[in-house]
Tab-separated table of C-alpha atoms and ligand atoms in Angstrom:
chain	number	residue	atom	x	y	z
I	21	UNK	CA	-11.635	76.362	202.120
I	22	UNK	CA	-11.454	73.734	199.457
I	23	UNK	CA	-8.330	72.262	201.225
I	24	UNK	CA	-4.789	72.203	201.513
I	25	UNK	CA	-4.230	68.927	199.848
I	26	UNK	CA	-3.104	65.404	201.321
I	27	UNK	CA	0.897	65.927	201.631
I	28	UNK	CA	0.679	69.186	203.879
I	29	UNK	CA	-2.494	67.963	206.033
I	30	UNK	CA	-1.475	64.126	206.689
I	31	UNK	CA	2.499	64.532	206.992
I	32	UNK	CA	3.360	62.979	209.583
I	33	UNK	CA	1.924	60.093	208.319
I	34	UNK	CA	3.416	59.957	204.810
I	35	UNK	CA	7.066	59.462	203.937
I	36	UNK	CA	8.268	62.841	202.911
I	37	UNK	CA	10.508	65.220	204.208
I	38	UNK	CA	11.754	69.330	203.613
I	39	UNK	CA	12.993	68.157	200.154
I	40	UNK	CA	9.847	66.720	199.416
I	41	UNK	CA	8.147	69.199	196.689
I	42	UNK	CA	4.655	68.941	196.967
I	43	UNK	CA	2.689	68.443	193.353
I	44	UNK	CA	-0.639	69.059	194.505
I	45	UNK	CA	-3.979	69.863	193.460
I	46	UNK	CA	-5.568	70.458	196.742
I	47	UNK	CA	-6.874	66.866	196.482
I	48	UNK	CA	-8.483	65.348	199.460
I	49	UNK	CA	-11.137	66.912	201.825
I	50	UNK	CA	-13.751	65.380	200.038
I	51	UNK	CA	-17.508	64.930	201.613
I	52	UNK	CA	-18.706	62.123	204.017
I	53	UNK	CA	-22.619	62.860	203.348
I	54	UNK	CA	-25.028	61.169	205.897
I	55	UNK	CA	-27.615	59.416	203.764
I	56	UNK	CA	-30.891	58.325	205.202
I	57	UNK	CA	-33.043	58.269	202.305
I	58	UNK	CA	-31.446	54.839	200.887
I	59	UNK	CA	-31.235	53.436	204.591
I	60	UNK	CA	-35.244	54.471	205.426
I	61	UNK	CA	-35.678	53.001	201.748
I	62	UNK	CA	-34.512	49.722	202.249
I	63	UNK	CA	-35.889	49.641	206.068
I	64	UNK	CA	-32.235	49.488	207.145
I	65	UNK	CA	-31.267	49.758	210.760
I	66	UNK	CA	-27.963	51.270	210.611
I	67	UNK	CA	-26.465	54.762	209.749
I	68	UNK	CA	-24.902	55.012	206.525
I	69	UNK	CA	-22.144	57.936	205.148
I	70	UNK	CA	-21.068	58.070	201.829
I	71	UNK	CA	-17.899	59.167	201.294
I	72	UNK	CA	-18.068	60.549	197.868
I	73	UNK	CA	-14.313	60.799	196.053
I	74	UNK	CA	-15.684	61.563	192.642
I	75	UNK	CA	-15.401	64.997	194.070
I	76	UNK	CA	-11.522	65.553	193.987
I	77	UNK	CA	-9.538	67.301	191.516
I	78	UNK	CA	-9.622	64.633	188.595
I	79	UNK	CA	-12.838	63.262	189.806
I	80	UNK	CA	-11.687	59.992	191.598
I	81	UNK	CA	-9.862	58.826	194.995
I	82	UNK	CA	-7.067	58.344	192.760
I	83	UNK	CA	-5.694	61.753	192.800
I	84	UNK	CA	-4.877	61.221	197.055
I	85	UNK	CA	-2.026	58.484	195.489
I	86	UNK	CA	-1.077	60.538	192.463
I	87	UNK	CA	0.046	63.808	194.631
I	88	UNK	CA	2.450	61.272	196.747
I	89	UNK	CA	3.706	59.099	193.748
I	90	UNK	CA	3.821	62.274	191.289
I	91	UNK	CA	6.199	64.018	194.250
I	92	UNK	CA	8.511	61.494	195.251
I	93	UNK	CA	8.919	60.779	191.982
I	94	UNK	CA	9.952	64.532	190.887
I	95	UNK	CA	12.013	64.328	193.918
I	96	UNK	CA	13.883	61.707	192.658
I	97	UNK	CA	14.719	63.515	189.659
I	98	UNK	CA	11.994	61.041	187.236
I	99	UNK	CA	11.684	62.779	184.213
I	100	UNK	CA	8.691	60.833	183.057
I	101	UNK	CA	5.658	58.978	184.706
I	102	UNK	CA	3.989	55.737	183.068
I	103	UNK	CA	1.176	53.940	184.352
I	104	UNK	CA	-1.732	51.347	182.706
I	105	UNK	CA	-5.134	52.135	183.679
I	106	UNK	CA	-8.851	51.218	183.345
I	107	UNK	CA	-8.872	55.154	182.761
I	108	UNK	CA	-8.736	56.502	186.076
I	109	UNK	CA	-5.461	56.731	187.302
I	110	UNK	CA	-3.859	57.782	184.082
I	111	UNK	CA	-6.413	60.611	184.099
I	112	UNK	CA	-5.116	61.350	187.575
I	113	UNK	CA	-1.307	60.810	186.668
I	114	UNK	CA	-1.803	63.059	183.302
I	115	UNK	CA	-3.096	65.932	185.807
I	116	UNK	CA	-0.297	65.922	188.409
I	117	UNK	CA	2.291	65.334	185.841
I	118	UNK	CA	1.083	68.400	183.656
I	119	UNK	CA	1.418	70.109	187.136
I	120	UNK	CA	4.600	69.062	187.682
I	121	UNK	CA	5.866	69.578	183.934
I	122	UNK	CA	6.910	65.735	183.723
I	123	UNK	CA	6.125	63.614	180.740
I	124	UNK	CA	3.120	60.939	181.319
I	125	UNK	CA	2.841	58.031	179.238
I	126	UNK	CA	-0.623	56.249	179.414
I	127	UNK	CA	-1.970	52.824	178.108
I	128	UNK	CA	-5.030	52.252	178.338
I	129	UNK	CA	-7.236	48.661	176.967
I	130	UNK	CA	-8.492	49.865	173.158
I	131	UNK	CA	-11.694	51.561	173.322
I	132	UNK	CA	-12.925	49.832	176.938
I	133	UNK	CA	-12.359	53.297	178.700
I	134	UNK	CA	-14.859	55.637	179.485
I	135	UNK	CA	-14.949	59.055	177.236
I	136	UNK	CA	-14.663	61.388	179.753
I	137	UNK	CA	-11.505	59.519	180.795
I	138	UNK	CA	-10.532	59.711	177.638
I	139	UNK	CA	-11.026	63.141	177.261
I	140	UNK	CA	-8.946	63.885	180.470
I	141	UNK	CA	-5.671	62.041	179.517
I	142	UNK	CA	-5.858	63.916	176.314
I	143	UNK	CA	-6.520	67.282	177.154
I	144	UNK	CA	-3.559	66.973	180.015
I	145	UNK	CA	-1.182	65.760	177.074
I	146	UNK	CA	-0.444	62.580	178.047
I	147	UNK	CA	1.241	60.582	175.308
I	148	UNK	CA	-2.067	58.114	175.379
I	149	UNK	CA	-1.418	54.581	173.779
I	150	UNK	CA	-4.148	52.300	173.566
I	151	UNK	CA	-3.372	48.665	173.928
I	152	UNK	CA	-4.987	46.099	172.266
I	153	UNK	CA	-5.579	43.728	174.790
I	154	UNK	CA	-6.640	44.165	178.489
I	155	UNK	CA	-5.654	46.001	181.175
I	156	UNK	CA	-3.776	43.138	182.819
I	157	UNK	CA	-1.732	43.159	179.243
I	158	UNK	CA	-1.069	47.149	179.771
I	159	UNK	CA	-0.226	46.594	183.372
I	160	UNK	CA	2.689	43.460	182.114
I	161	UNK	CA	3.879	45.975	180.124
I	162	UNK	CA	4.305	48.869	182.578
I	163	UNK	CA	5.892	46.332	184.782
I	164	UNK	CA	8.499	45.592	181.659
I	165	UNK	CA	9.033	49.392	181.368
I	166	UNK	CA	9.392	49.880	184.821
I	167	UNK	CA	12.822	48.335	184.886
I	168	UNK	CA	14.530	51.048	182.635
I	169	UNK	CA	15.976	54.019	184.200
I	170	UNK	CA	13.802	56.694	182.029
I	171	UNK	CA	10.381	55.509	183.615
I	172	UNK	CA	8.757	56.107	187.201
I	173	UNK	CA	5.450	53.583	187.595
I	174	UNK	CA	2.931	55.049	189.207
I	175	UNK	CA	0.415	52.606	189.560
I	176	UNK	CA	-0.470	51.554	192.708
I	177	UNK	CA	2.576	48.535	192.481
I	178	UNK	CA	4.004	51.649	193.392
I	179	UNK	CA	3.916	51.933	197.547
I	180	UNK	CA	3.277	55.819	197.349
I	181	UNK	CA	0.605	55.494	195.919
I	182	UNK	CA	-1.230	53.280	198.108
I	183	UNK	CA	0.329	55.792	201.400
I	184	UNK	CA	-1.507	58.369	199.553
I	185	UNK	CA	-4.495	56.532	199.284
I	186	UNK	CA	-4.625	55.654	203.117
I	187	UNK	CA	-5.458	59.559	203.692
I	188	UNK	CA	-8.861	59.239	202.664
I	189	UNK	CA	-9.469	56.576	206.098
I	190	UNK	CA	-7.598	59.234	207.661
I	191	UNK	CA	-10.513	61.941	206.953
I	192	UNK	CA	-13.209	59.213	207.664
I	193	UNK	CA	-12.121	59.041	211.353
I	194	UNK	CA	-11.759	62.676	211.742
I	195	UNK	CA	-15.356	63.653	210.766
I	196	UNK	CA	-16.701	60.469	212.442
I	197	UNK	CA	-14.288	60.927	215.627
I	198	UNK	CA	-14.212	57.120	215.664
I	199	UNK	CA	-13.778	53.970	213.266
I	200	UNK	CA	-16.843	53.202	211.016
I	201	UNK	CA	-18.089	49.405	212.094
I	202	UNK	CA	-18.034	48.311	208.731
I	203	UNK	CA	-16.572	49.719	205.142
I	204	UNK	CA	-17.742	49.058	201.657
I	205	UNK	CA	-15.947	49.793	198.544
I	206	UNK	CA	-15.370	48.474	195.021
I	207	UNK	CA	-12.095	46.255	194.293
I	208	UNK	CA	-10.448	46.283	190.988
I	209	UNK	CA	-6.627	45.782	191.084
I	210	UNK	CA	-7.042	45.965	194.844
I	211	UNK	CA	-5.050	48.916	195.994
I	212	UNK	CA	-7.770	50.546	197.434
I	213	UNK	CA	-8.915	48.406	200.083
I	214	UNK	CA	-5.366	47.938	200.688
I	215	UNK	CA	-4.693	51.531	201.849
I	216	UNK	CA	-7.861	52.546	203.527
I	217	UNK	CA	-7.124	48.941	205.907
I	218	UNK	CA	-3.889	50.702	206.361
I	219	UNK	CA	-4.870	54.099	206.764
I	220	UNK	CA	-7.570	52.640	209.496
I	221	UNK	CA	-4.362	50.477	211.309
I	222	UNK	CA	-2.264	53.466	211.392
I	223	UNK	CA	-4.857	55.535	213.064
I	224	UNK	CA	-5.430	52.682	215.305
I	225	UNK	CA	-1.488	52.656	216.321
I	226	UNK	CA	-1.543	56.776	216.962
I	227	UNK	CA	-4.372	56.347	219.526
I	228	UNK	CA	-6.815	58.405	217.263
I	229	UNK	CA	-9.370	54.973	216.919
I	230	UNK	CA	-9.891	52.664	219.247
I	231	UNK	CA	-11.596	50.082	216.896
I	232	UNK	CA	-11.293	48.653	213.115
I	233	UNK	CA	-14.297	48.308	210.914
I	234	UNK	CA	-14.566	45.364	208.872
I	235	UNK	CA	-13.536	45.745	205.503
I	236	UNK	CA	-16.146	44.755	202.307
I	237	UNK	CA	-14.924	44.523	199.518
I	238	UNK	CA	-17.425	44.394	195.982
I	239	UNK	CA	-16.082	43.072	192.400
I	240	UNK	CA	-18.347	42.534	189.251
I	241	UNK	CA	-19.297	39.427	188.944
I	242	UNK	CA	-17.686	38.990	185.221
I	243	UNK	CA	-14.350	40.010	186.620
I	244	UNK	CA	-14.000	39.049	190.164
I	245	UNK	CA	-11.153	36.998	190.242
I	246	UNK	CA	-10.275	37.435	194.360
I	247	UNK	CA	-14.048	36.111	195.242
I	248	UNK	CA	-13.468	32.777	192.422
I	249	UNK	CA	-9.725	32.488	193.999
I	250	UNK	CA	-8.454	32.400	190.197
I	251	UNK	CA	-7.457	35.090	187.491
I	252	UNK	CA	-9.867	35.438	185.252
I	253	UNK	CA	-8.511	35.796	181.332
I	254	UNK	CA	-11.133	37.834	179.739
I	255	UNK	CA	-12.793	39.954	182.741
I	256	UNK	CA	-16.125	41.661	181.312
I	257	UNK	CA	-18.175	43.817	183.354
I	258	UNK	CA	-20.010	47.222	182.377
I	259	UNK	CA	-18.024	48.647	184.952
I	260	UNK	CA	-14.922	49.263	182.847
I	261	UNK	CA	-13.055	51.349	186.066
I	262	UNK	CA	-12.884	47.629	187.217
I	263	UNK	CA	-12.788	45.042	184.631
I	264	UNK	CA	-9.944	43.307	185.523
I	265	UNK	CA	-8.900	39.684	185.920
I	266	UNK	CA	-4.865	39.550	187.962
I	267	UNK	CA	-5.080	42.569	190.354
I	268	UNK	CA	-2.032	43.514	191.485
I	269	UNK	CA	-2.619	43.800	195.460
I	270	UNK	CA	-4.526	40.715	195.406
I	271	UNK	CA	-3.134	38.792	198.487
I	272	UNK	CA	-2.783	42.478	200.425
I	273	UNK	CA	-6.794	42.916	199.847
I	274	UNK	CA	-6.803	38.955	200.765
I	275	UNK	CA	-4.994	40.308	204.203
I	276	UNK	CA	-7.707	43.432	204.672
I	277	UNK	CA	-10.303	41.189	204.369
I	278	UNK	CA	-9.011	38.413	206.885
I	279	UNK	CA	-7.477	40.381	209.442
I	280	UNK	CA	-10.799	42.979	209.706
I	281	UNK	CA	-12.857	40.035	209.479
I	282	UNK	CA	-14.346	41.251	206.820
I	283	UNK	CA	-15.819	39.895	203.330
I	284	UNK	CA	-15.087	39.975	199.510
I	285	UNK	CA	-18.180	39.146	197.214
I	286	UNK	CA	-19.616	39.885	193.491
I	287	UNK	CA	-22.459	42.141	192.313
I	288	UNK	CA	-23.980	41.710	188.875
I	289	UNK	CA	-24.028	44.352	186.007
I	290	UNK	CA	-27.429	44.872	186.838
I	291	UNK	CA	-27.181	44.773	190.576
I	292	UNK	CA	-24.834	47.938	190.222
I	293	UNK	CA	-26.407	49.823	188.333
I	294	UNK	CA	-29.912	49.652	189.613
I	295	UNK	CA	-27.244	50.862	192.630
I	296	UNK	CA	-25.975	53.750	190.433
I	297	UNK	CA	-29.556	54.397	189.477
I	298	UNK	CA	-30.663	54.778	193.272
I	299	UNK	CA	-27.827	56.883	194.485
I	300	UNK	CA	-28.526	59.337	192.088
I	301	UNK	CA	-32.699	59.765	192.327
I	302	UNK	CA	-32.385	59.130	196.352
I	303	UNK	CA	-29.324	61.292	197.509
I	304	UNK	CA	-28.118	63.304	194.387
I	305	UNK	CA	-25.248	61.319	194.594
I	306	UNK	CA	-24.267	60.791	190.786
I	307	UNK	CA	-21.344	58.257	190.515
I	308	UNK	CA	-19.837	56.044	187.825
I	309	UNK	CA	-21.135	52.255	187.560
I	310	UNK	CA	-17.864	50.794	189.292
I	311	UNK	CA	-18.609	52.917	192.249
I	312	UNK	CA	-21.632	51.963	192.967
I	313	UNK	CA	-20.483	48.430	193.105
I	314	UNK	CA	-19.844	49.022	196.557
I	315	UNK	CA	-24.069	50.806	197.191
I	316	UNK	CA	-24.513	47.605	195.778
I	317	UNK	CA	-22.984	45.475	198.242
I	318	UNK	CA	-24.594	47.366	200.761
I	319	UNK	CA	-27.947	46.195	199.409
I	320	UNK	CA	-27.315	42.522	199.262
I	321	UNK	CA	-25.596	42.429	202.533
I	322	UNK	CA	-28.549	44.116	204.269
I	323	UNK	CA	-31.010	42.052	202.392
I	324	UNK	CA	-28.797	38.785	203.740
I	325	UNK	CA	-28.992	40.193	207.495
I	326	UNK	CA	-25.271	40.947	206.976
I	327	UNK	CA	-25.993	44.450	208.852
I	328	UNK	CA	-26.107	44.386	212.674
I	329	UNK	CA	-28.656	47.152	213.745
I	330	UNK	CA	-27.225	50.065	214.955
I	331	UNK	CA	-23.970	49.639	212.486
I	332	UNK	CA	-21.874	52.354	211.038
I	333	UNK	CA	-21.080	51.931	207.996
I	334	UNK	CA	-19.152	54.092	204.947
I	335	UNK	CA	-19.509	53.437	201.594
I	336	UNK	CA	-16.520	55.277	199.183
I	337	UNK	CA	-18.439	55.635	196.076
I	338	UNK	CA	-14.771	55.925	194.306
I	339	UNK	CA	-15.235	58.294	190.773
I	340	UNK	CA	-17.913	60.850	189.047
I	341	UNK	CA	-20.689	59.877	187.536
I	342	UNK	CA	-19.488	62.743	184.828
I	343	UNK	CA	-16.929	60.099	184.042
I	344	UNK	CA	-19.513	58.024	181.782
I	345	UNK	CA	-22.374	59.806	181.305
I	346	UNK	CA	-23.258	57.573	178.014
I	347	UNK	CA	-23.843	55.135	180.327
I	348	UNK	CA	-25.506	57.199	182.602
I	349	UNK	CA	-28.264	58.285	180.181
I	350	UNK	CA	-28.601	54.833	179.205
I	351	UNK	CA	-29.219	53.777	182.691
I	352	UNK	CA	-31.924	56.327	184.027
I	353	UNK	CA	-33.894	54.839	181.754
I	354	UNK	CA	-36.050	58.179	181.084
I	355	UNK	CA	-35.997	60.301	178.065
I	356	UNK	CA	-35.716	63.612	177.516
I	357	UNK	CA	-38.955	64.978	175.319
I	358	UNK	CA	-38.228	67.274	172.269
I	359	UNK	CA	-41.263	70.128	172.061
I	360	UNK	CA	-42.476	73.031	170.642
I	361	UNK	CA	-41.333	76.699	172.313
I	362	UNK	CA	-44.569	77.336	173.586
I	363	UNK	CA	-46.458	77.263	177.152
I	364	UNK	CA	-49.541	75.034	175.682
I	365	UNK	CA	-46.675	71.879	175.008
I	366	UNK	CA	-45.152	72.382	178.160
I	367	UNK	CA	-48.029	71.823	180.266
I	368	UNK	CA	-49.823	69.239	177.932
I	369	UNK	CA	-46.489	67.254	178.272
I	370	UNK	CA	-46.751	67.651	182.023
I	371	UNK	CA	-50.578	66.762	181.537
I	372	UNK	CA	-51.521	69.456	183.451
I	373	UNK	CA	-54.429	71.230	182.323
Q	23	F0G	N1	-13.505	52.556	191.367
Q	23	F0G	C1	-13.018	53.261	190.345
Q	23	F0G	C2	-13.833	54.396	189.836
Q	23	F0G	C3	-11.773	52.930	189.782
Q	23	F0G	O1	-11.289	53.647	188.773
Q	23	F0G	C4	-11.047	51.825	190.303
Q	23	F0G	C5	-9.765	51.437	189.744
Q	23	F0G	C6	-11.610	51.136	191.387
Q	23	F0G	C7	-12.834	51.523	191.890
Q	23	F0G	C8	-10.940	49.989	192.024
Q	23	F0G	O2	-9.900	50.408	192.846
Q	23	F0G	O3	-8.065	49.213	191.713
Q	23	F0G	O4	-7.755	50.232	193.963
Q	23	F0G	O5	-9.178	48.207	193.659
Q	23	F0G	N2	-9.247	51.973	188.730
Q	23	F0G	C9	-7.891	51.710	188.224
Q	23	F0G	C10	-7.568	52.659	187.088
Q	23	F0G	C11	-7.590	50.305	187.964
Q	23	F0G	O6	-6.720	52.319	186.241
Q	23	F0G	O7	-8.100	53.747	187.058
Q	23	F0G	P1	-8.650	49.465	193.068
């Protein structure tokens, strides 16, 4: 079963009640895959799982925040949904609100999305308006339409969406029956590593954990504005997913990372996708550049010692490779050959004689 969605499973741990209606697209229940091949690669003492969100209905963790914020919001009688996004969440919010039958207004920076993004706001019918100017200049602007009546935000300044979010620490413990020791992920506007350090806390409180991991969080190094301490005016990164400069849930990532004891660092353009590169050809794991920000991480902190042997340790690689695939082909750096439709060209192309 694919799953009954993150509203019905995690309840009790998520504000909603009878009148709650539940816009869902059986997000959630998405793989933790053991993955040895990258650990016995890099001569790594520790076991790594990968908890791969790409593989939820829109193709990114974001849909676990959507289902909340999409159905609180219908339960409060919003009539239409606006968020800005990087491409992700208003891929996810143009899903659930076509499944809800609420209007979804989108903007998104001018032509720094990836197509398959794109492509996924359209075909939902969001009303899609591309900004010219950065994400942090679509996300001032939500903010500003926020306060009329006729709009519901549902970025994640908007707390369901982070409680949504939480779920996917949630699953983490179940399959492991414990905490992970440490957890890397990518940080963009933040909200991410804000919810799965409250997810873990929660589970903590119920007596399901007895222990915390530390949290790690990964920017790009051309927009990493928590690791400099500063906001960052013109973020650039290949990573569009996370090229931004004034995240949102900066001092509540700021808080993960203290209280776990954890760390925030950069990873260069080519850091992360050498990372992308190597999840794909070593576990079939095919994920967009921003998500492997956080295999990256991994690398460089078990290349600095950072890993103490016998460490468990998840990695969410955050959104589907599918998401970008220009990049993608760009980045295996092989090429398809063109040949004729005959057996002799096959097998001299192979060189096998
Ligand atoms: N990975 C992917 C694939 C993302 O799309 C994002 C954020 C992140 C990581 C970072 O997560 O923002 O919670 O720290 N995407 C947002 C969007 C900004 O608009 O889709 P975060």
């Amino acid at each position: 079963m694919r799953g009954q969605g993150i509203i019905r499973k995690y309840k009790e741990f998520l504000p909603v009640n009878e009148n709650t209606p539940i816009i869902s697209i059986n997000e959630g229940n998405t793989p933790l895959i053991y993955s040895n091949n990258i650990t016995n690669h890099i001569s790594g003492n520790f076991n790594l799982y990968i908890k791969f969100e790409g593989l939820n209905p829109t193709a990114s963790f974001k849909d676990r925040g959507m289902t909340l914020a999409v159905s609180k919001a219908v339960e409060n009688g919003a009539k239409v949904i606006v968020c800005a996004s990087t491409g992700n969440t208003s891929a996810s919010a143009a899903a659930y609100a076509a499944r809800a039958g609420i209007k979804c207004v989108v903007l998104i920076p001018e032509g720094k999305i990836a197509y398959g993004k794109m492509a996924q706001a359209l075909i939902h019918g969001a009303i899609t308006l591309e900004i010219r100017g950065n994400f942090d200049d679509a996300l001032l602007l939500v903010r500003e339409l926020g306060k009329r009546e006729e709009f519901e935000i549902v970025n994640s300044i908007n707390p369901y969406r982070i409680q949504g979010q939480k779920t996917g620490a949630f699953e983490i413990c179940d399959s492991l029956e414990s905490a992970p020791d440490m957890h890397f992920l990518p940080v963009g506007n933040a909200g991410n590593i804000t919810s799965y350090w409250m997810g873990y806390n929660e589970y903590k409180k119920a007596g399901k954990i007895k222990s915390l991991p530390k949290m790690m969080g990964w920017q790009a190094e051309g927009a990493a504005p928590i690791v400099r301490g500063h906001v960052i005016k013109n973020p650039e990164t290949i990573a569009s997913a996370i090229r931004i400069g004034n995240p949102a849930s900066w001092q509540l990532a700021n808080n993960a990372i203290k209280e776990s004891e954890g760390a925030i660092d950069s990873v260069t353009d080519e850091e992360l996708l050498d990372a992308q590169r190597m999840l794909a050809r070593m576990e079939g794991i095919f994920v967009e550049p921003a998500s492997a920000t956080g295999i990256a991480g991994l690398l460089k902190s078990n290349d600095n010692g950072q890993i103490p042997p016998g460490t468990t340790v998840v990695v969410t690689v955050t959104g589907h490779g599918l998401k970008d695939p220009e990049i993608a082909v760009e980045n295996s750096k092989v090429k398809s050959v063109v040949i004729n439709p005959d057996i002799s060209s096959v097998l001299n192309t192979l060189e096998i004689t």
